[in-house]
Short mmCIF file of C-alpha atoms (C1' of nucleotides) in Angstrom, two decimals:
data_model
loop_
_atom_site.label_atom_id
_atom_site.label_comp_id
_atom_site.label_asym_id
_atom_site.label_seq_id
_atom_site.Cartn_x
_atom_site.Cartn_y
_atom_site.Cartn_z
CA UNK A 72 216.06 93.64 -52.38
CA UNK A 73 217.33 96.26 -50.07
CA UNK A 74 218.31 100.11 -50.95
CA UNK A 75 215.77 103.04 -49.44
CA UNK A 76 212.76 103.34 -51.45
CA UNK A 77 212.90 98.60 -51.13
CA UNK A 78 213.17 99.18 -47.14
CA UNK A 79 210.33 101.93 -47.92
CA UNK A 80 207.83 99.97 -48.95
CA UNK A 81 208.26 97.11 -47.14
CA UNK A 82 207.52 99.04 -43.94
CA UNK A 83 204.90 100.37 -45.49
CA UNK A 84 203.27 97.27 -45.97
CA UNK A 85 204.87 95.41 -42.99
CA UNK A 86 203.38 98.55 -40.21
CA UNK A 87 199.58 97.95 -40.41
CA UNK A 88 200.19 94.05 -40.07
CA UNK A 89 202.52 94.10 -37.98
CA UNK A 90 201.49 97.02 -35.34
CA UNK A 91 199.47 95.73 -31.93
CA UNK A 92 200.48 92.38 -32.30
CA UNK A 93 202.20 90.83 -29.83
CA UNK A 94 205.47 88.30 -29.66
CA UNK A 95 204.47 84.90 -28.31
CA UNK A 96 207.62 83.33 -29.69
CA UNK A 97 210.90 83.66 -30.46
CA UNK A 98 213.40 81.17 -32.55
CA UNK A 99 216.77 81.84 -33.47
CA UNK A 100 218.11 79.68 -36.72
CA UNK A 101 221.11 81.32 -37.79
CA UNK A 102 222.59 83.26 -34.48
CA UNK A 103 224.72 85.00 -36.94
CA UNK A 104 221.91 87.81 -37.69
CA UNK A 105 221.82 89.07 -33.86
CA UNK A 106 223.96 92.05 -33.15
CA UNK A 107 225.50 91.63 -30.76
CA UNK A 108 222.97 88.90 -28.88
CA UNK A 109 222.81 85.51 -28.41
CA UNK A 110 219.40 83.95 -29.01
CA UNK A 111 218.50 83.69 -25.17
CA UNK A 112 218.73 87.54 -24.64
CA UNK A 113 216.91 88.57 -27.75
CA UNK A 114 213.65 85.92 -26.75
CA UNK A 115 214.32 87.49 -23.31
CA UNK A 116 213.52 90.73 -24.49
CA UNK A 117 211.44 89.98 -27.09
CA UNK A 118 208.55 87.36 -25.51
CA UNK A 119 205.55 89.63 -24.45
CA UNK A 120 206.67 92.35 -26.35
CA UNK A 121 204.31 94.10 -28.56
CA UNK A 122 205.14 95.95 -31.79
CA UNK A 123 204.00 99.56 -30.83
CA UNK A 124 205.82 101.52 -34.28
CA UNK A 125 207.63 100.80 -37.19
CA UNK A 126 209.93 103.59 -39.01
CA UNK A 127 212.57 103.30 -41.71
CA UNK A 128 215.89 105.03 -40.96
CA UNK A 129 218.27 105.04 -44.29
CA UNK A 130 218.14 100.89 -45.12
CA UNK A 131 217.37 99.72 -41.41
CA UNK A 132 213.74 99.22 -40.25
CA UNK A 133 212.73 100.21 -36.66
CA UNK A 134 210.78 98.64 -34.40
CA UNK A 135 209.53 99.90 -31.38
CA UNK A 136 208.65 97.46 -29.07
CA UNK A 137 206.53 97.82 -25.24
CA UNK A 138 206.94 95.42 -22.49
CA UNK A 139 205.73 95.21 -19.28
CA UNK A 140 205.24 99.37 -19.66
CA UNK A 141 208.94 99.75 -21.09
CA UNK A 142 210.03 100.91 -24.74
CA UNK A 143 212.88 99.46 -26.97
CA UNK A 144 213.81 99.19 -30.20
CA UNK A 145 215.18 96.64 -32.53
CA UNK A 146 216.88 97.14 -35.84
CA UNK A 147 216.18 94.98 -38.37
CA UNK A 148 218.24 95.31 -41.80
CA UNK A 149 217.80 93.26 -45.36
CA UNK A 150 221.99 93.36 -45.99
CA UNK A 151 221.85 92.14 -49.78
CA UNK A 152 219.38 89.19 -49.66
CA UNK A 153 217.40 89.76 -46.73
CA UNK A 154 213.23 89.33 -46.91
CA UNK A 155 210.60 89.73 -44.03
CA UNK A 156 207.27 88.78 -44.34
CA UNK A 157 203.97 87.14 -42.51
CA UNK A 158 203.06 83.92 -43.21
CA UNK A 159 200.14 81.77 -41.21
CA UNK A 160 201.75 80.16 -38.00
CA UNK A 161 202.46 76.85 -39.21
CA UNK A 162 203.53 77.53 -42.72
CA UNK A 163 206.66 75.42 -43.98
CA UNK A 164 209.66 77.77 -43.35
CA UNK A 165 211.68 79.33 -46.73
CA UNK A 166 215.32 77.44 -47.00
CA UNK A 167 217.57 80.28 -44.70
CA UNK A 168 214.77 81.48 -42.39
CA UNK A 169 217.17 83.28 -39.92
CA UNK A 170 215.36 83.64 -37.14
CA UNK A 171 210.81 83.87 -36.91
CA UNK A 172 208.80 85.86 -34.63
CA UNK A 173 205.72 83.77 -33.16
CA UNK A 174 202.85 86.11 -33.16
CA UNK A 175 199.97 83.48 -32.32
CA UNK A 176 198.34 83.24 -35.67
CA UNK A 177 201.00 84.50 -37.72
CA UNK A 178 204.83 84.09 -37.73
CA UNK A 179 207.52 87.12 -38.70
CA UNK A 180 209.74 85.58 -40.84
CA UNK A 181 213.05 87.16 -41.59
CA UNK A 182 214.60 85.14 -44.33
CA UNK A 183 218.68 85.97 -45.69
CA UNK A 184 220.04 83.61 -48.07
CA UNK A 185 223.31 85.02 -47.50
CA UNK A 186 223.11 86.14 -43.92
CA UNK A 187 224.54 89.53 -44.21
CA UNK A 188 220.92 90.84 -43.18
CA UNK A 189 220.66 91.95 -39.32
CA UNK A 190 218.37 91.69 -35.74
CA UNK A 191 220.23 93.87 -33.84
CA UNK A 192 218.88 95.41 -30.30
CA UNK A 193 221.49 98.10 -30.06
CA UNK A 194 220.85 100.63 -31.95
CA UNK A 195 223.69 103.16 -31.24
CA UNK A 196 224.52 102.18 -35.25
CA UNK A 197 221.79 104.85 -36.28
CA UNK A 198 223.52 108.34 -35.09
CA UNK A 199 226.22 107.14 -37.12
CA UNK A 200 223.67 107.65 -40.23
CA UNK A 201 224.11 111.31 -42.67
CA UNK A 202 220.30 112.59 -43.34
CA UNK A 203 217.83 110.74 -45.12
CA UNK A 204 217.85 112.06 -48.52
CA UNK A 205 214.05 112.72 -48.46
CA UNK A 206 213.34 114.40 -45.24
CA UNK A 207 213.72 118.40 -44.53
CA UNK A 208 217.13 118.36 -42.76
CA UNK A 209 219.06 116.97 -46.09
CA UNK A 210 220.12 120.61 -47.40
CA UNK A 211 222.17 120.99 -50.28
CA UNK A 212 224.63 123.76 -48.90
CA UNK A 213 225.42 121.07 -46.08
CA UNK A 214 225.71 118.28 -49.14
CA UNK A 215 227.90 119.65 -51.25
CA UNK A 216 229.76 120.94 -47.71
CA UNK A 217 230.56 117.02 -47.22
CA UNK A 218 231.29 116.33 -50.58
CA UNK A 219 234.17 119.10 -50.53
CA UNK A 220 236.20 117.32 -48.30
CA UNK A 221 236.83 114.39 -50.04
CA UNK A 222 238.56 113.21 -53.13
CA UNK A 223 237.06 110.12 -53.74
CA UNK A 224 235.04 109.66 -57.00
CA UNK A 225 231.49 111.03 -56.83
CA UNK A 226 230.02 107.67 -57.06
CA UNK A 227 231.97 105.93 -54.06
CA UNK A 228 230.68 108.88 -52.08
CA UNK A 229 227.25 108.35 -52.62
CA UNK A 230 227.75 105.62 -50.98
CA UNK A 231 229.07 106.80 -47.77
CA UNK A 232 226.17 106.10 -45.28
CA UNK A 233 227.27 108.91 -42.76
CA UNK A 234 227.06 111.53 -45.80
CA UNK A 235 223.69 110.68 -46.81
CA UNK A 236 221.53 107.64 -45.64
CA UNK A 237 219.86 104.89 -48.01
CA UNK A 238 221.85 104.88 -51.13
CA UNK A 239 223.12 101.84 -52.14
CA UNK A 240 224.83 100.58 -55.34
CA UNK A 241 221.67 100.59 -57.80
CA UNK A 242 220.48 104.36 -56.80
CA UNK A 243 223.47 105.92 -56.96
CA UNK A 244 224.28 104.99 -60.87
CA UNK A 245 220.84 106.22 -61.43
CA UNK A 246 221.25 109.53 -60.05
CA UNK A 247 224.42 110.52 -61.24
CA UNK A 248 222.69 109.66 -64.70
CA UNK A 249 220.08 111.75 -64.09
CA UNK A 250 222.23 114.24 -63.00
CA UNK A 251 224.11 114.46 -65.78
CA UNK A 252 227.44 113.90 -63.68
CA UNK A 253 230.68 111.50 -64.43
CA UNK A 254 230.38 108.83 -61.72
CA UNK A 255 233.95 109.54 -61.59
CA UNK A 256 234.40 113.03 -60.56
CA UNK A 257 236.24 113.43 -57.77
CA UNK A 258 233.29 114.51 -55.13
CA UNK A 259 235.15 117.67 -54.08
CA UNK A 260 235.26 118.68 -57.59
CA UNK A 261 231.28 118.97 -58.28
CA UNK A 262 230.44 122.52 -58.65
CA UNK A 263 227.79 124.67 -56.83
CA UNK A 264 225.06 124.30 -59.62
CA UNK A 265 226.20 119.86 -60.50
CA UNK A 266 226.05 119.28 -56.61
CA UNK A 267 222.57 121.07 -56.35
CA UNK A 268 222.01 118.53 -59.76
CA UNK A 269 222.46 115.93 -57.92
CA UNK A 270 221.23 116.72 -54.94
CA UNK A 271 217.56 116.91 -56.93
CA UNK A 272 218.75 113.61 -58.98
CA UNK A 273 218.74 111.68 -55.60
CA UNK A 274 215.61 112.73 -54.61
CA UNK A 275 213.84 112.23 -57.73
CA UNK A 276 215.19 108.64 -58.69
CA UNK A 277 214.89 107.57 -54.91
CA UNK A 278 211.07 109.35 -54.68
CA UNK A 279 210.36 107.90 -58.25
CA UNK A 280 211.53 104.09 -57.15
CA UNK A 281 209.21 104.86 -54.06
CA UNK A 282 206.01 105.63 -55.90
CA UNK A 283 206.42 102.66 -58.42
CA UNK A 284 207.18 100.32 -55.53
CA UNK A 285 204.33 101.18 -53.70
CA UNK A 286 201.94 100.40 -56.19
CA UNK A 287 203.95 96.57 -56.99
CA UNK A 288 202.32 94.16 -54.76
CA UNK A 289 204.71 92.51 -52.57
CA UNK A 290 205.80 88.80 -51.94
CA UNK A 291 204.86 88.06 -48.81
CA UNK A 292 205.28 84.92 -48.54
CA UNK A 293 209.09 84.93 -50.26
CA UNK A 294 207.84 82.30 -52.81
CA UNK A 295 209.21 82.85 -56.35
CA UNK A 296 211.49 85.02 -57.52
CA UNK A 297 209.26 87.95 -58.23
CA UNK A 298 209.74 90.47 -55.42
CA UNK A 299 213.26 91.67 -57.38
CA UNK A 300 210.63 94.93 -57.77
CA UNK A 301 212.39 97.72 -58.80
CA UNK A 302 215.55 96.10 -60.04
CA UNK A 303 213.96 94.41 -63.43
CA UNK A 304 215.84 96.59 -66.00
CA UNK A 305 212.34 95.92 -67.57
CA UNK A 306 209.26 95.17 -66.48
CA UNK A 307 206.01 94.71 -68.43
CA UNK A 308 203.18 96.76 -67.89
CA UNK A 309 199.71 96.69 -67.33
CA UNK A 310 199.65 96.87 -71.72
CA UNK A 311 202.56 94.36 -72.28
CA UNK A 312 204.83 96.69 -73.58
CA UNK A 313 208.31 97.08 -71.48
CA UNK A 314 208.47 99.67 -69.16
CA UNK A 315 211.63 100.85 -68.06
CA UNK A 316 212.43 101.48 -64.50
CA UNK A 317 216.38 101.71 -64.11
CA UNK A 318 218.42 103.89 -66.73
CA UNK A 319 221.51 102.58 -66.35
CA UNK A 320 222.30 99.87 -64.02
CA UNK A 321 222.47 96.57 -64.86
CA UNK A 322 222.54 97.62 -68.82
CA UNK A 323 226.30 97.46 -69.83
CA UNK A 324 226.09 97.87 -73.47
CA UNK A 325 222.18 99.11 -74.36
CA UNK A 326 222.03 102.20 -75.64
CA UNK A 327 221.47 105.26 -73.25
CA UNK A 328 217.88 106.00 -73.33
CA UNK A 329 218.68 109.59 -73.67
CA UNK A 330 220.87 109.87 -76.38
CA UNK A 331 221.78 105.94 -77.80
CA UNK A 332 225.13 105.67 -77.13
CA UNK A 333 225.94 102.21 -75.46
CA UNK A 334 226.08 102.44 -71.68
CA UNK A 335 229.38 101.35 -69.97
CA UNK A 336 230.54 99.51 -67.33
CA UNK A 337 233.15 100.20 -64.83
CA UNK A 338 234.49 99.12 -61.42
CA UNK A 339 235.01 101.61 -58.54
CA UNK A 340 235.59 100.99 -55.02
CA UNK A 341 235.65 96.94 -56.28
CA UNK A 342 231.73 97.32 -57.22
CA UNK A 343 229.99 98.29 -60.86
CA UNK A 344 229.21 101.61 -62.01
CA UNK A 345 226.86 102.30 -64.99
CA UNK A 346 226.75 105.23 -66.59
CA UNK A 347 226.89 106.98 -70.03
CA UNK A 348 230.06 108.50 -71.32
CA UNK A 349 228.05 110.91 -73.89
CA UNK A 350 225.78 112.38 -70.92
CA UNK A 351 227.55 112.30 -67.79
CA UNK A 352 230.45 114.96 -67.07
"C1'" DC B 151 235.58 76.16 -62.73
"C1'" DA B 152 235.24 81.40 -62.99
"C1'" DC B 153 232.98 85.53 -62.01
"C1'" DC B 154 229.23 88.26 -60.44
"C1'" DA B 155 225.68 89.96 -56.92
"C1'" DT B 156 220.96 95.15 -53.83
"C1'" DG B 157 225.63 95.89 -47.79
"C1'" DT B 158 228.25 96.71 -43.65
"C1'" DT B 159 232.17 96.19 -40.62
"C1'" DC B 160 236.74 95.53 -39.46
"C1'" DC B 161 241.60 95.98 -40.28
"C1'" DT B 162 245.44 98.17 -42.31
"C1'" DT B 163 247.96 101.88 -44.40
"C1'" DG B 164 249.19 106.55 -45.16
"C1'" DC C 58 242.50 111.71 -35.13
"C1'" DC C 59 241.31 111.32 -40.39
"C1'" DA C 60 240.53 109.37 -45.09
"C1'" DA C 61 240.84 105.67 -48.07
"C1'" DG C 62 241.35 100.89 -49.70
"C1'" DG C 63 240.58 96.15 -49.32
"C1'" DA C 64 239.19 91.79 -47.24
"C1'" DA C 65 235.72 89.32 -44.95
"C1'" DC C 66 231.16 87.61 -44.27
"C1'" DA C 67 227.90 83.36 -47.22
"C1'" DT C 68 225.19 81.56 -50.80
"C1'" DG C 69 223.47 81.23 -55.28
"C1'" DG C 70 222.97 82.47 -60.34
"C1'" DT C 71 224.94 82.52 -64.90
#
DNA sequence: CACCATGTTCCTTG
DNA sequence: CCAAGGAACATGGT
């Protein structure tokens, strides 16, 4: 489920569960997810460890962990199939449980049908990160600085973690719709007033998939298949009616809800771009 | 069987 | 040193 405003809200609702509580446990399923452990020296850090904060930094969650009077921290990240959740200590485990925290009356499970999701207790990965596109230090003189020194098409940019953090293939159709901009512009080719376009389109989609996420209650316990959240083309509403929540990804072919022509797909950088050939320059 | 999928890292090439 | 492109990772859905 993972781009920012997914990670977002999961830590949101994973903090005031998780915070306080202390690892009894640890087991290790698919030793694949540690970076760059082996199962023995993650449960040797981990046992008696208690979960003393939990942050989001672009798609990576932080924990902050306290033993025996010492802080550490321990990335997790969702790759593209990852899940974590609480369940009641004793609860069946999901098929591909990677590796669950015992916390006494509740396990942490992290769950990755395809395993590219992460436990990783070094996290010098981080200062390789841009800005998060929602915080104070993202400025659009130092955006549209980075995006001037390359020619690669707008959209492959956006997804350049050490440009800006937490965009991944869904949010960065959606802005460059928003913004009005050709996903295929070469990224030093945006002028002053398209960058500062889509420097506002980011923020909005990202802050917009944020507040609509937040109010989506959340599968905890990884049964079904309906925490896809935010990336139902459609969802129905409280009224029945379809709601839209994406403008252009995933819709190859629909008409452009802004001005009907069919929306088209295209590869770049070997993944699909969306966008609309009438409203995007 | 073919092709597609929300992400990152590593290797190669220029 | 760099930017850029592509494969690899692994499993499941259509």
């Amino acid at each position: 489920m993972p781009e920012l405003p997914e990670v977002e809200v999961l830590v949101r609702h994973l903090r005031p569960a998780l915070l306080g509580q202390t690892i009894r446990g640890v087991s290790v399923h698919r030793e694949r997810v540690l970076r760059p452990t082996k199962p023995r020296e993650l449960s040797d850090r981990l046992i008696g460890a208690k979960f003393l904060r939990l942050e989001r930094r672009a798609k990576f969650l932080v924990f902050t962990l306290r033993r025996r009077g010492e802080s550490f921290q321990l990335l997790g990240h969702l790759g593209m199939t990852g899940r974590m959740f609480l369940v009641e200590a004793g609860t069946p485990l999901p098929k591909h449980a990677a590796v669950v925290l015992d916390l006494g009356a509740q396990w942490f499970v992290f769950q990755d049908t395809r395993y590219f999701g992460r436990f990783n207790l070094d996290a010098s990965v981080l200062t390789k990160l841009g800005p998060e596109p929602l915080g104070s230090r993202f400025k659009v003189g130092e955006f549209r600085e980075a995006l001037r020194r390359s020619r690669q098409p707008i959209k492959v940019k956006l997804l350049d973690q050490s440009v800006i953090a937490g965009i991944g293939n869904i949010y960065a159709s959606e802005a460059l719709h928003l913004a009005g901009i050709s996903p295929r512009l070469p990224a030093c080719q945006l002028t002053a007033p398209q960058a500062l376009r889509l420097y506002r389109g980011i923020r909005a989609v990202l802050g917009e998939a944020i507040r609509r996420g937040s109010t989506v209650p959340l599968d905890f316990a990884g049964k079904g298949k309906k925490d896809k959240l935010f990336y139902y083309g459609r969802a129905k509403n409280a009224k029945g009616s379809y709601e839209e929540r994406l403008r252009v990804y995933d819709r190859e072919g629909t008409p452009c809800l802004q001005c009907g022509e069919k929306i088209q797909r295209i590869t770049q950088a070997a993944r699909s771009t969306f966008f609309c050939e009438t409203c995007q320059h």
